[in-house]
Short mmCIF file of C-alpha atoms and ligand atoms in Angstrom, two decimals:
data_model
loop_
_atom_site.label_atom_id
_atom_site.label_comp_id
_atom_site.label_asym_id
_atom_site.label_seq_id
_atom_site.Cartn_x
_atom_site.Cartn_y
_atom_site.Cartn_z
CA MET A 1 33.04 -15.71 -46.21
CA PRO A 2 33.29 -15.56 -42.38
CA ARG A 3 30.23 -16.65 -40.53
CA ARG A 4 27.59 -14.39 -38.98
CA LEU A 5 27.06 -13.75 -35.27
CA SER A 6 23.69 -12.11 -34.53
CA ALA A 7 22.40 -11.04 -31.19
CA VAL A 8 18.61 -10.64 -30.64
CA LEU A 9 18.14 -8.44 -27.62
CA SER A 10 14.32 -8.31 -27.58
CA PRO A 11 12.01 -11.26 -26.94
CA ALA A 12 9.61 -9.43 -29.34
CA GLU A 13 11.96 -9.86 -32.25
CA ALA A 14 11.95 -12.79 -34.74
CA LEU A 15 14.99 -15.07 -34.70
CA PRO A 16 16.90 -15.68 -37.89
CA PRO A 17 17.05 -19.44 -38.84
CA VAL A 18 20.60 -20.47 -37.94
CA ALA A 19 22.67 -23.47 -37.10
CA THR A 20 23.43 -22.67 -33.51
CA ALA A 21 21.79 -20.60 -30.74
CA LEU A 22 22.85 -19.62 -27.24
CA VAL A 23 19.99 -18.59 -24.96
CA VAL A 24 20.66 -16.19 -22.09
CA ASP A 25 18.51 -15.45 -19.09
CA VAL A 26 21.27 -14.48 -16.75
CA ILE A 27 18.94 -13.47 -13.89
CA ARG A 28 18.28 -16.28 -13.33
CA ALA A 29 17.16 -19.25 -15.48
CA THR A 30 20.19 -20.04 -17.52
CA THR A 31 22.48 -19.33 -14.54
CA THR A 32 20.47 -21.73 -12.45
CA ALA A 33 20.34 -24.35 -15.16
CA ALA A 34 24.18 -24.37 -15.43
CA PHE A 35 24.45 -24.65 -11.57
CA LEU A 36 21.99 -27.50 -11.43
CA LEU A 37 23.84 -29.55 -13.95
CA ALA A 38 27.21 -28.67 -12.31
CA ALA A 39 25.70 -29.92 -9.07
CA GLY A 40 25.21 -33.26 -10.68
CA ALA A 41 21.60 -33.16 -11.97
CA ARG A 42 21.43 -35.82 -14.70
CA GLU A 43 19.32 -33.75 -17.09
CA LEU A 44 17.16 -30.63 -17.18
CA VAL A 45 13.81 -30.47 -18.85
CA LEU A 46 12.30 -27.10 -19.68
CA THR A 47 8.53 -26.54 -20.13
CA ALA A 48 6.58 -23.47 -20.79
CA GLU A 49 3.75 -23.97 -18.31
CA VAL A 50 3.54 -24.77 -14.60
CA ALA A 51 0.84 -27.46 -15.18
CA GLN A 52 2.99 -29.03 -17.82
CA ALA A 53 6.05 -28.97 -15.52
CA ARG A 54 4.03 -30.75 -12.80
CA ALA A 55 2.99 -33.45 -15.30
CA GLU A 56 6.48 -33.93 -16.67
CA ALA A 57 8.05 -34.18 -13.23
CA ARG A 58 5.50 -36.80 -12.16
CA ARG A 59 6.04 -38.83 -15.34
CA ARG A 60 9.86 -38.69 -14.99
CA GLY A 61 10.19 -38.91 -11.19
CA ALA A 62 11.99 -35.64 -11.44
CA LEU A 63 12.54 -32.70 -9.11
CA LEU A 64 10.38 -29.68 -9.94
CA ALA A 65 12.11 -26.23 -10.17
CA GLY A 66 11.18 -22.78 -11.32
CA GLU A 67 9.32 -19.55 -10.54
CA ARG A 68 6.40 -17.34 -11.19
CA GLY A 69 6.80 -13.79 -9.95
CA GLY A 70 10.29 -14.73 -8.80
CA LEU A 71 9.08 -17.38 -6.30
CA PRO A 72 8.51 -21.20 -6.62
CA PRO A 73 4.92 -22.18 -7.40
CA GLU A 74 3.18 -24.33 -4.80
CA GLY A 75 4.51 -27.88 -4.42
CA PHE A 76 7.81 -27.09 -6.28
CA ASP A 77 10.97 -28.64 -4.80
CA LEU A 78 13.20 -25.82 -5.83
CA GLY A 79 12.82 -22.17 -6.93
CA ASN A 80 14.85 -20.59 -9.67
CA SER A 81 17.77 -19.65 -7.39
CA PRO A 82 21.38 -20.71 -8.36
CA ARG A 83 22.00 -20.91 -4.60
CA GLU A 84 19.64 -23.87 -4.24
CA ALA A 85 21.66 -26.06 -6.62
CA ASP A 86 22.87 -28.37 -3.85
CA PRO A 87 24.65 -31.56 -4.94
CA GLU A 88 23.07 -33.48 -1.98
CA ARG A 89 19.60 -32.72 -3.39
CA VAL A 90 20.02 -32.83 -7.14
CA ARG A 91 22.94 -35.33 -7.86
CA GLY A 92 21.79 -38.00 -10.26
CA ARG A 93 18.24 -36.57 -10.49
CA ALA A 94 16.30 -35.19 -13.45
CA VAL A 95 15.04 -31.68 -12.87
CA VAL A 96 11.96 -30.26 -14.63
CA MET A 97 12.11 -26.43 -14.72
CA THR A 98 9.64 -23.70 -15.80
CA THR A 99 10.49 -19.94 -15.63
CA THR A 100 8.76 -16.79 -16.89
CA ASN A 101 11.20 -15.60 -19.56
CA GLY A 102 14.03 -18.10 -19.89
CA THR A 103 11.90 -21.07 -20.86
CA ARG A 104 10.15 -19.17 -23.47
CA ALA A 105 13.45 -17.94 -24.96
CA ALA A 106 14.72 -21.54 -25.10
CA LEU A 107 11.59 -22.66 -26.91
CA ARG A 108 11.98 -19.83 -29.46
CA ALA A 109 15.57 -20.74 -30.03
CA ALA A 110 14.68 -24.42 -30.45
CA GLY A 111 12.23 -23.38 -33.14
CA ALA A 112 14.86 -21.46 -35.03
CA ALA A 113 18.17 -23.32 -34.59
CA GLN A 114 19.52 -26.81 -35.05
CA ARG A 115 21.61 -26.68 -31.93
CA VAL A 116 20.70 -24.85 -28.68
CA GLY A 117 22.90 -24.19 -25.64
CA LEU A 118 22.16 -22.21 -22.50
CA ALA A 119 24.57 -19.41 -21.55
CA ALA A 120 25.10 -17.12 -18.62
CA LEU A 121 28.04 -15.27 -17.12
CA VAL A 122 28.93 -18.35 -14.98
CA ASN A 123 29.58 -20.40 -18.13
CA ALA A 124 30.37 -17.62 -20.64
CA GLY A 125 33.80 -19.03 -21.62
CA ALA A 126 32.51 -22.59 -22.01
CA ALA A 127 29.54 -21.30 -24.00
CA VAL A 128 31.82 -19.42 -26.43
CA ARG A 129 34.03 -22.49 -26.86
CA TRP A 130 30.97 -24.64 -27.39
CA ALA A 131 29.58 -22.31 -30.08
CA ALA A 132 32.90 -21.72 -31.84
CA ALA A 133 33.39 -25.52 -32.21
CA ARG A 134 30.18 -25.81 -34.16
CA GLU A 135 29.73 -24.93 -37.88
CA GLY A 136 27.47 -22.32 -39.37
CA ASP A 137 25.92 -19.09 -38.38
CA LEU A 138 25.11 -18.23 -34.72
CA VAL A 139 22.49 -16.33 -32.82
CA LEU A 140 22.56 -15.14 -29.21
CA VAL A 141 19.02 -14.92 -27.80
CA ALA A 142 18.29 -12.75 -24.81
CA ALA A 143 15.30 -13.74 -22.77
CA GLY A 144 14.47 -10.12 -21.85
CA ARG A 145 11.71 -9.11 -19.56
CA GLU A 146 8.06 -8.19 -19.96
CA GLY A 147 8.34 -8.31 -23.70
CA ARG A 148 11.29 -5.92 -23.86
CA ALA A 149 15.08 -6.01 -24.02
CA ALA A 150 16.73 -6.32 -20.62
CA LEU A 151 19.94 -4.73 -19.48
CA ASP A 152 21.27 -7.84 -17.75
CA ASP A 153 20.74 -10.19 -20.68
CA ALA A 154 22.07 -7.72 -23.21
CA TYR A 155 25.24 -7.40 -21.14
CA VAL A 156 25.82 -11.14 -21.19
CA LEU A 157 25.21 -11.27 -24.96
CA GLY A 158 27.94 -8.61 -25.15
CA ALA A 159 30.34 -10.80 -23.08
CA LEU A 160 29.64 -13.67 -25.43
CA VAL A 161 30.24 -11.54 -28.51
CA ALA A 162 33.51 -10.27 -27.11
CA GLY A 163 34.55 -13.73 -26.16
CA PHE A 164 33.62 -15.16 -29.52
CA ARG A 165 35.66 -12.51 -31.31
CA VAL A 166 38.75 -13.62 -29.38
CA LEU A 167 38.45 -17.03 -31.07
CA GLU A 168 37.18 -15.75 -34.38
CA PRO A 169 38.15 -12.11 -34.92
CA GLY A 170 36.69 -12.04 -38.45
CA VAL A 171 33.16 -13.05 -37.48
CA ARG A 172 30.51 -10.72 -38.94
CA LEU A 173 28.42 -8.96 -36.32
CA ASP A 174 24.94 -7.61 -36.76
CA ASP A 175 23.74 -4.44 -35.15
CA GLY A 176 22.45 -6.34 -32.08
CA ALA A 177 25.86 -7.95 -31.54
CA ARG A 178 27.62 -4.57 -31.88
CA LEU A 179 25.23 -2.94 -29.43
CA ALA A 180 25.60 -5.73 -26.86
CA GLN A 181 29.39 -5.83 -27.19
CA ALA A 182 29.63 -2.03 -26.58
CA LEU A 183 27.64 -2.41 -23.41
CA PHE A 184 29.92 -5.21 -22.17
CA LEU A 185 33.14 -3.45 -23.09
CA ALA A 186 32.00 -0.24 -21.30
CA HIS A 187 31.33 -2.25 -18.02
CA PRO A 188 34.13 -4.70 -17.30
CA GLU A 189 32.82 -5.21 -13.78
CA PRO A 190 29.51 -7.21 -14.02
CA ARG A 191 28.14 -6.75 -10.53
CA PRO A 192 26.98 -3.06 -10.57
CA LEU A 193 25.76 -3.54 -14.16
CA LEU A 194 23.59 -6.55 -13.27
CA ALA A 195 22.46 -4.87 -10.04
CA ALA A 196 21.18 -1.89 -12.00
CA SER A 197 18.83 -4.09 -14.05
CA ALA A 198 15.04 -4.29 -13.55
CA ALA A 199 15.48 -8.01 -13.01
CA ALA A 200 17.80 -7.43 -10.02
CA GLU A 201 15.41 -4.81 -8.64
CA ALA A 202 12.52 -7.28 -8.85
CA LEU A 203 14.58 -9.95 -7.06
CA ALA A 204 15.55 -7.49 -4.26
CA ALA A 205 11.88 -6.84 -3.88
CA VAL A 206 11.24 -10.45 -3.03
CA GLY A 207 14.28 -10.79 -0.71
CA LEU A 208 16.53 -12.57 -3.21
CA ALA A 209 19.15 -9.89 -3.89
CA ALA A 210 21.89 -12.32 -3.01
CA ASP A 211 21.04 -14.35 -6.20
CA VAL A 212 22.52 -11.53 -8.30
CA GLU A 213 25.92 -12.10 -6.78
CA ALA A 214 25.73 -15.78 -7.83
CA CYS A 215 24.70 -14.70 -11.39
CA ALA A 216 27.77 -12.42 -11.67
CA ARG A 217 30.44 -15.11 -11.16
CA ILE A 218 32.07 -15.08 -14.59
CA ASP A 219 33.35 -18.49 -15.73
CA ALA A 220 32.70 -20.27 -12.40
CA LEU A 221 31.46 -23.26 -14.36
CA ALA A 222 32.95 -25.10 -17.36
CA LEU A 223 29.79 -26.70 -18.80
CA VAL A 224 27.08 -25.84 -21.22
CA PRO A 225 23.51 -27.16 -20.97
CA GLU A 226 22.96 -28.42 -24.46
CA LEU A 227 19.62 -29.32 -26.04
CA ALA A 228 19.66 -33.18 -26.35
CA ALA A 229 16.07 -33.82 -27.42
CA ARG A 230 12.76 -32.17 -28.07
CA GLU A 231 10.18 -34.28 -26.28
CA GLY A 232 6.71 -32.99 -27.18
CA ALA A 233 6.54 -29.39 -25.88
CA ALA A 234 9.41 -30.01 -23.47
CA LEU A 235 13.19 -29.46 -24.11
CA ARG A 236 15.68 -31.84 -22.54
CA PHE A 237 19.15 -30.55 -21.81
CA ARG A 238 22.25 -32.43 -20.77
CA PRO A 239 25.66 -30.99 -19.68
CA VAL A 240 28.52 -30.88 -22.15
CA TYR A 241 32.04 -29.83 -21.29
CA PRO A 242 33.67 -27.98 -24.22
CA LYS A 243 37.43 -28.36 -24.59
CA GLY A 244 39.72 -25.36 -23.98
CA VAL A 245 41.40 -23.83 -26.97
CA MET B 1 8.30 10.69 -7.35
CA PRO B 2 10.65 11.60 -10.32
CA ARG B 3 9.28 10.84 -13.69
CA ARG B 4 10.22 7.87 -15.86
CA LEU B 5 12.27 7.88 -19.07
CA SER B 6 11.92 4.71 -21.14
CA ALA B 7 13.76 3.81 -24.26
CA VAL B 8 12.21 1.28 -26.62
CA LEU B 9 15.03 0.01 -28.84
CA SER B 10 13.15 -2.49 -30.95
CA PRO B 11 10.32 -1.81 -33.40
CA ALA B 12 8.93 -5.19 -32.35
CA GLU B 13 8.28 -3.99 -28.73
CA ALA B 14 5.07 -2.43 -27.55
CA LEU B 15 5.21 1.22 -26.30
CA PRO B 16 4.08 2.13 -22.88
CA PRO B 17 1.34 4.75 -22.85
CA VAL B 18 3.09 7.98 -21.90
CA ALA B 19 2.65 11.77 -22.12
CA THR B 20 5.54 12.44 -24.43
CA ALA B 21 7.46 10.51 -27.15
CA LEU B 22 10.57 11.34 -29.14
CA VAL B 23 10.90 9.21 -32.29
CA VAL B 24 14.38 8.47 -33.73
CA ASP B 25 15.30 7.26 -37.17
CA VAL B 26 18.70 8.90 -37.38
CA ILE B 27 19.65 7.28 -40.70
CA ARG B 28 17.79 9.10 -42.10
CA ALA B 29 14.12 9.98 -41.70
CA THR B 30 14.16 12.06 -38.52
CA THR B 31 17.43 13.73 -39.57
CA THR B 32 15.99 14.65 -42.92
CA ALA B 33 12.65 15.83 -41.30
CA ALA B 34 14.64 18.25 -39.17
CA PHE B 35 16.71 19.53 -42.05
CA LEU B 36 13.58 20.01 -44.19
CA LEU B 37 11.88 22.17 -41.59
CA ALA B 38 15.18 24.00 -40.91
CA ALA B 39 15.37 24.83 -44.65
CA GLY B 40 11.99 26.54 -44.41
CA ALA B 41 9.40 23.82 -45.22
CA ARG B 42 6.14 25.04 -43.68
CA GLU B 43 5.07 21.70 -42.51
CA LEU B 44 5.91 17.95 -42.86
CA VAL B 45 3.23 15.35 -43.32
CA LEU B 46 4.19 11.70 -42.74
CA THR B 47 2.24 8.76 -44.26
CA ALA B 48 2.92 5.11 -44.09
CA GLU B 49 2.36 4.14 -47.72
CA VAL B 50 3.66 5.49 -51.03
CA ALA B 51 0.18 5.66 -52.65
CA GLN B 52 -1.13 7.49 -49.60
CA ALA B 53 1.80 9.94 -49.86
CA ARG B 54 1.10 10.63 -53.53
CA ALA B 55 -2.58 11.30 -52.70
CA GLU B 56 -1.76 13.63 -49.78
CA ALA B 57 0.79 15.55 -51.86
CA ARG B 58 -1.70 16.09 -54.66
CA ARG B 59 -4.33 17.26 -52.26
CA ARG B 60 -2.06 19.64 -50.39
CA GLY B 61 -0.05 20.91 -53.39
CA ALA B 62 2.99 19.61 -51.45
CA LEU B 63 6.46 18.29 -52.41
CA LEU B 64 6.81 14.56 -52.23
CA ALA B 65 9.78 13.10 -50.32
CA GLY B 66 10.93 9.68 -49.03
CA GLU B 67 12.35 6.32 -49.98
CA ARG B 68 11.86 2.67 -50.57
CA GLY B 69 15.01 0.62 -50.51
CA GLY B 70 16.90 3.83 -49.80
CA LEU B 71 15.92 5.61 -53.03
CA PRO B 72 13.00 7.89 -53.99
CA PRO B 73 10.00 6.13 -55.57
CA GLU B 74 9.10 7.22 -59.07
CA GLY B 75 7.80 10.76 -59.37
CA PHE B 76 8.99 11.84 -55.96
CA ASP B 77 10.47 15.40 -55.80
CA LEU B 78 13.00 14.44 -53.08
CA GLY B 79 14.50 11.34 -51.62
CA ASN B 80 15.19 10.79 -47.86
CA SER B 81 18.46 12.53 -47.92
CA PRO B 82 19.28 15.38 -45.50
CA ARG B 83 21.57 16.82 -48.19
CA GLU B 84 18.53 17.52 -50.47
CA ALA B 85 16.97 19.95 -47.92
CA ASP B 86 17.69 22.97 -50.04
CA PRO B 87 15.90 26.20 -48.97
CA GLU B 88 15.49 27.25 -52.60
CA ARG B 89 13.37 24.16 -53.18
CA VAL B 90 11.44 23.76 -49.88
CA ARG B 91 10.98 27.19 -48.40
CA GLY B 92 7.29 27.88 -47.62
CA ARG B 93 6.26 24.48 -49.04
CA ALA B 94 4.43 21.64 -47.34
CA VAL B 95 6.38 18.30 -47.71
CA VAL B 96 4.73 14.85 -47.64
CA MET B 97 7.21 12.20 -46.64
CA THR B 98 7.08 8.40 -46.43
CA THR B 99 10.00 6.17 -45.39
CA THR B 100 10.40 2.55 -44.50
CA ASN B 101 11.04 2.59 -40.81
CA GLY B 102 10.77 6.25 -39.58
CA THR B 103 7.20 6.81 -40.60
CA ARG B 104 6.05 3.57 -38.94
CA ALA B 105 7.81 4.53 -35.72
CA ALA B 106 6.10 7.94 -35.75
CA LEU B 107 2.73 6.34 -36.28
CA ARG B 108 3.37 3.90 -33.33
CA ALA B 109 4.42 6.84 -31.13
CA ALA B 110 1.32 8.80 -32.03
CA GLY B 111 -0.78 5.88 -30.96
CA ALA B 112 0.91 5.72 -27.53
CA ALA B 113 1.74 9.26 -26.60
CA GLN B 114 -0.11 12.60 -26.26
CA ARG B 115 2.83 14.65 -27.68
CA VAL B 116 5.27 13.46 -30.31
CA GLY B 117 8.55 14.95 -31.45
CA LEU B 118 11.10 13.77 -33.96
CA ALA B 119 14.77 13.57 -32.79
CA ALA B 120 18.12 12.83 -34.32
CA LEU B 121 21.68 13.76 -33.54
CA VAL B 122 21.33 16.99 -35.47
CA ASN B 123 18.62 18.28 -33.08
CA ALA B 124 19.45 16.20 -29.98
CA GLY B 125 19.93 19.14 -27.59
CA ALA B 126 16.72 20.80 -28.88
CA ALA B 127 14.82 17.50 -28.56
CA VAL B 128 16.04 17.07 -24.96
CA ARG B 129 14.99 20.66 -23.98
CA TRP B 130 11.62 20.13 -25.71
CA ALA B 131 10.96 16.91 -23.86
CA ALA B 132 12.10 18.27 -20.45
CA ALA B 133 9.85 21.28 -20.75
CA ARG B 134 6.74 18.98 -20.96
CA GLU B 135 5.11 17.17 -17.98
CA GLY B 136 4.75 13.44 -17.43
CA ASP B 137 6.59 10.27 -18.31
CA LEU B 138 8.65 10.00 -21.59
CA VAL B 139 9.51 7.35 -24.04
CA LEU B 140 12.22 7.36 -26.66
CA VAL B 141 11.24 5.28 -29.69
CA ALA B 142 13.88 3.83 -32.01
CA ALA B 143 12.68 3.17 -35.56
CA GLY B 144 15.10 0.23 -35.90
CA ARG B 145 15.53 -1.81 -39.01
CA GLU B 146 13.92 -5.01 -40.51
CA GLY B 147 11.96 -5.52 -37.33
CA ARG B 148 15.05 -5.45 -35.07
CA ALA B 149 16.84 -2.92 -32.82
CA ALA B 150 19.38 -0.88 -34.82
CA LEU B 151 22.84 0.28 -33.61
CA ASP B 152 22.55 3.84 -34.98
CA ASP B 153 19.06 4.56 -33.50
CA ALA B 154 20.06 3.02 -30.11
CA TYR B 155 23.03 5.27 -30.01
CA VAL B 156 20.93 8.36 -30.54
CA LEU B 157 18.53 7.15 -27.85
CA GLY B 158 21.61 7.04 -25.62
CA ALA B 159 22.52 10.57 -26.50
CA LEU B 160 19.01 11.72 -25.61
CA VAL B 161 19.10 9.84 -22.30
CA ALA B 162 22.46 11.28 -21.32
CA GLY B 163 21.31 14.81 -22.35
CA PHE B 164 18.11 14.49 -20.49
CA ARG B 165 19.92 13.39 -17.31
CA VAL B 166 21.91 16.66 -17.46
CA LEU B 167 18.56 18.48 -17.03
CA GLU B 168 16.96 15.98 -14.66
CA PRO B 169 19.53 13.90 -12.88
CA GLY B 170 16.87 12.09 -10.81
CA VAL B 171 14.84 10.82 -13.79
CA ARG B 172 14.09 7.07 -13.45
CA LEU B 173 15.54 5.06 -16.41
CA ASP B 174 14.29 1.70 -17.57
CA ASP B 175 16.60 -1.09 -18.82
CA GLY B 176 16.37 0.20 -22.45
CA ALA B 177 17.42 3.70 -21.39
CA ARG B 178 20.34 2.36 -19.40
CA LEU B 179 21.45 0.15 -22.32
CA ALA B 180 21.26 3.00 -24.83
CA GLN B 181 23.00 5.43 -22.52
CA ALA B 182 25.92 2.97 -22.06
CA LEU B 183 26.32 2.66 -25.74
CA PHE B 184 26.41 6.42 -26.16
CA LEU B 185 28.80 7.06 -23.27
CA ALA B 186 31.25 4.38 -24.64
CA HIS B 187 31.34 6.10 -28.06
CA PRO B 188 31.71 9.90 -27.63
CA GLU B 189 32.55 10.20 -31.37
CA PRO B 190 29.35 9.53 -33.39
CA ARG B 191 30.81 9.11 -36.93
CA PRO B 192 32.54 5.70 -36.52
CA LEU B 193 29.57 4.36 -34.52
CA LEU B 194 26.99 5.36 -37.10
CA ALA B 195 29.28 4.17 -39.95
CA ALA B 196 29.38 0.71 -38.34
CA SER B 197 25.56 0.35 -38.52
CA ALA B 198 23.66 -1.78 -40.99
CA ALA B 199 21.76 1.29 -42.02
CA ALA B 200 25.06 3.05 -43.05
CA GLU B 201 26.19 -0.06 -44.91
CA ALA B 202 22.92 -0.16 -46.79
CA LEU B 203 23.29 3.51 -47.73
CA ALA B 204 26.88 2.97 -48.93
CA ALA B 205 25.56 0.12 -51.15
CA VAL B 206 23.36 2.60 -53.00
CA GLY B 207 25.97 5.32 -53.27
CA LEU B 208 24.69 7.50 -50.37
CA ALA B 209 27.49 7.07 -47.87
CA ALA B 210 27.88 10.86 -47.64
CA ASP B 211 24.43 11.06 -45.93
CA VAL B 212 25.89 9.45 -42.83
CA GLU B 213 28.17 12.44 -42.34
CA ALA B 214 25.14 14.73 -42.41
CA CYS B 215 23.30 12.53 -39.82
CA ALA B 216 26.27 12.76 -37.47
CA ARG B 217 26.36 16.50 -37.04
CA ILE B 218 25.32 16.76 -33.36
CA ASP B 219 23.16 19.83 -32.50
CA ALA B 220 23.56 21.48 -35.90
CA LEU B 221 19.84 22.43 -35.66
CA ALA B 222 17.85 24.08 -32.87
CA LEU B 223 14.35 22.88 -33.85
CA VAL B 224 12.13 19.89 -33.15
CA PRO B 225 9.53 18.67 -35.61
CA GLU B 226 6.46 18.43 -33.36
CA LEU B 227 3.18 16.62 -34.12
CA ALA B 228 0.69 19.30 -34.69
CA ALA B 229 -2.27 17.24 -35.91
CA ARG B 230 -3.45 13.71 -36.79
CA GLU B 231 -5.18 14.04 -40.14
CA GLY B 232 -6.72 10.68 -41.00
CA ALA B 233 -3.82 8.25 -41.40
CA ALA B 234 -1.31 11.15 -41.83
CA LEU B 235 0.70 12.93 -39.16
CA ARG B 236 1.37 16.66 -39.65
CA PHE B 237 4.51 18.08 -37.99
CA ARG B 238 5.53 21.77 -37.60
CA PRO B 239 8.78 23.09 -36.27
CA VAL B 240 9.15 24.32 -32.77
CA TYR B 241 12.19 26.02 -31.25
CA PRO B 242 12.62 24.99 -27.59
CA LYS B 243 14.25 27.65 -25.43
CA GLY B 244 17.75 27.12 -23.90
CA VAL B 245 18.05 26.35 -20.22
CA1 CA C 301 15.63 -12.76 -16.48
CA1 CA C 302 16.97 4.06 -40.17
CA1 CA C 303 13.72 5.45 -42.56
#
């Protein structure tokens, strides 16, 4: 029996218990997470709440990154922008990160799956290879927005489904995976699709439209942030570099 | 300011409060509802529970229709099959109907919107004209399946979005509406798309694959089941025939 690849588009939906989950918040948390680790951050710690992030960063001597309403909370070292992932600032450092939707999605996935990776367009190929190399059923988890399915995340789930089927053509797709895949296949060019999303509109409204361009750079990075440990209510990720096929 | 057209793909998501809602359970409840009224049923009463449906049917001298697990519960006059909508059986009769997902979606919509219509592919054009002729913001509500977004319902939401934009090109779409529309535009032929859905697979498993063909007949009917009254926990629908444009 071929394994099953599910895609959960809405943050309101329950996750099936599975072996492996890939979490997507393409604008911008999982994109930024990949860029931070690619820029040399030693590890990335996700927390749900701002106060918790501050405490974790103090305890670990870590940089503090993230957003509320798209902008960094007071006293944060970095926002949630992939363009801030500067090697001179982050190399060798731990980074504690909290964002509105992405962190919550990662925590949901960690509750349902044995293995969790973070995926975006910038590491889509690496994420697909990472997932394909692991055994058991898989779920793709979209962070979504305001409790609803989001166009940009659904599109990236579709890119992951299409990529995965190149490696495992017989994989069984659920309705969510078919839906996401159809969206991706209908829009081979990611920039206009991402730009049409409510997430991109909200970024433009706070002067961060240029971030969308960084989020659209398919396969710019060859790493996957992989869940290394659950530490209380925090999730610690480290970079892994899946082999080519 | 042009009005807003939202599409809620998942039954797990909250509905925005709006003026007008169209509810879609294409395989099969809203398709069957349209066929029953087209076959001359006087009115259609939706209830959430089987016991409630039995009580309402007794009280109203109505036919009893619906399904659990795809098949009619004991003592029901009709299942949830569009192919059972026979004028010789239903003309002039009231029909009480209860189904797994569609009824629940109609009840959700009735809690959020002032006006509620039932839509499927068989009455997509009529549903779009009905909605466009009413004032205020609109929401398309997919019944979904097992608490998740469903491929078949999302596709019909996309058909409604695309149709609505022919009449009102400036309407503002949310992410769900864009997602659904992309799915529809990528699959102009409904039959293979519907057949790929989990709902169609489940029907095939109980010997009802031929129902999917009936659900795919775009614009076969010119009526919309419109919510006429909330009667306790039951919703009473009557047929309306929107004018052409
Ligand atoms: Ca996002
Ligand atoms: Ca259905
Ligand atoms: Ca149903």
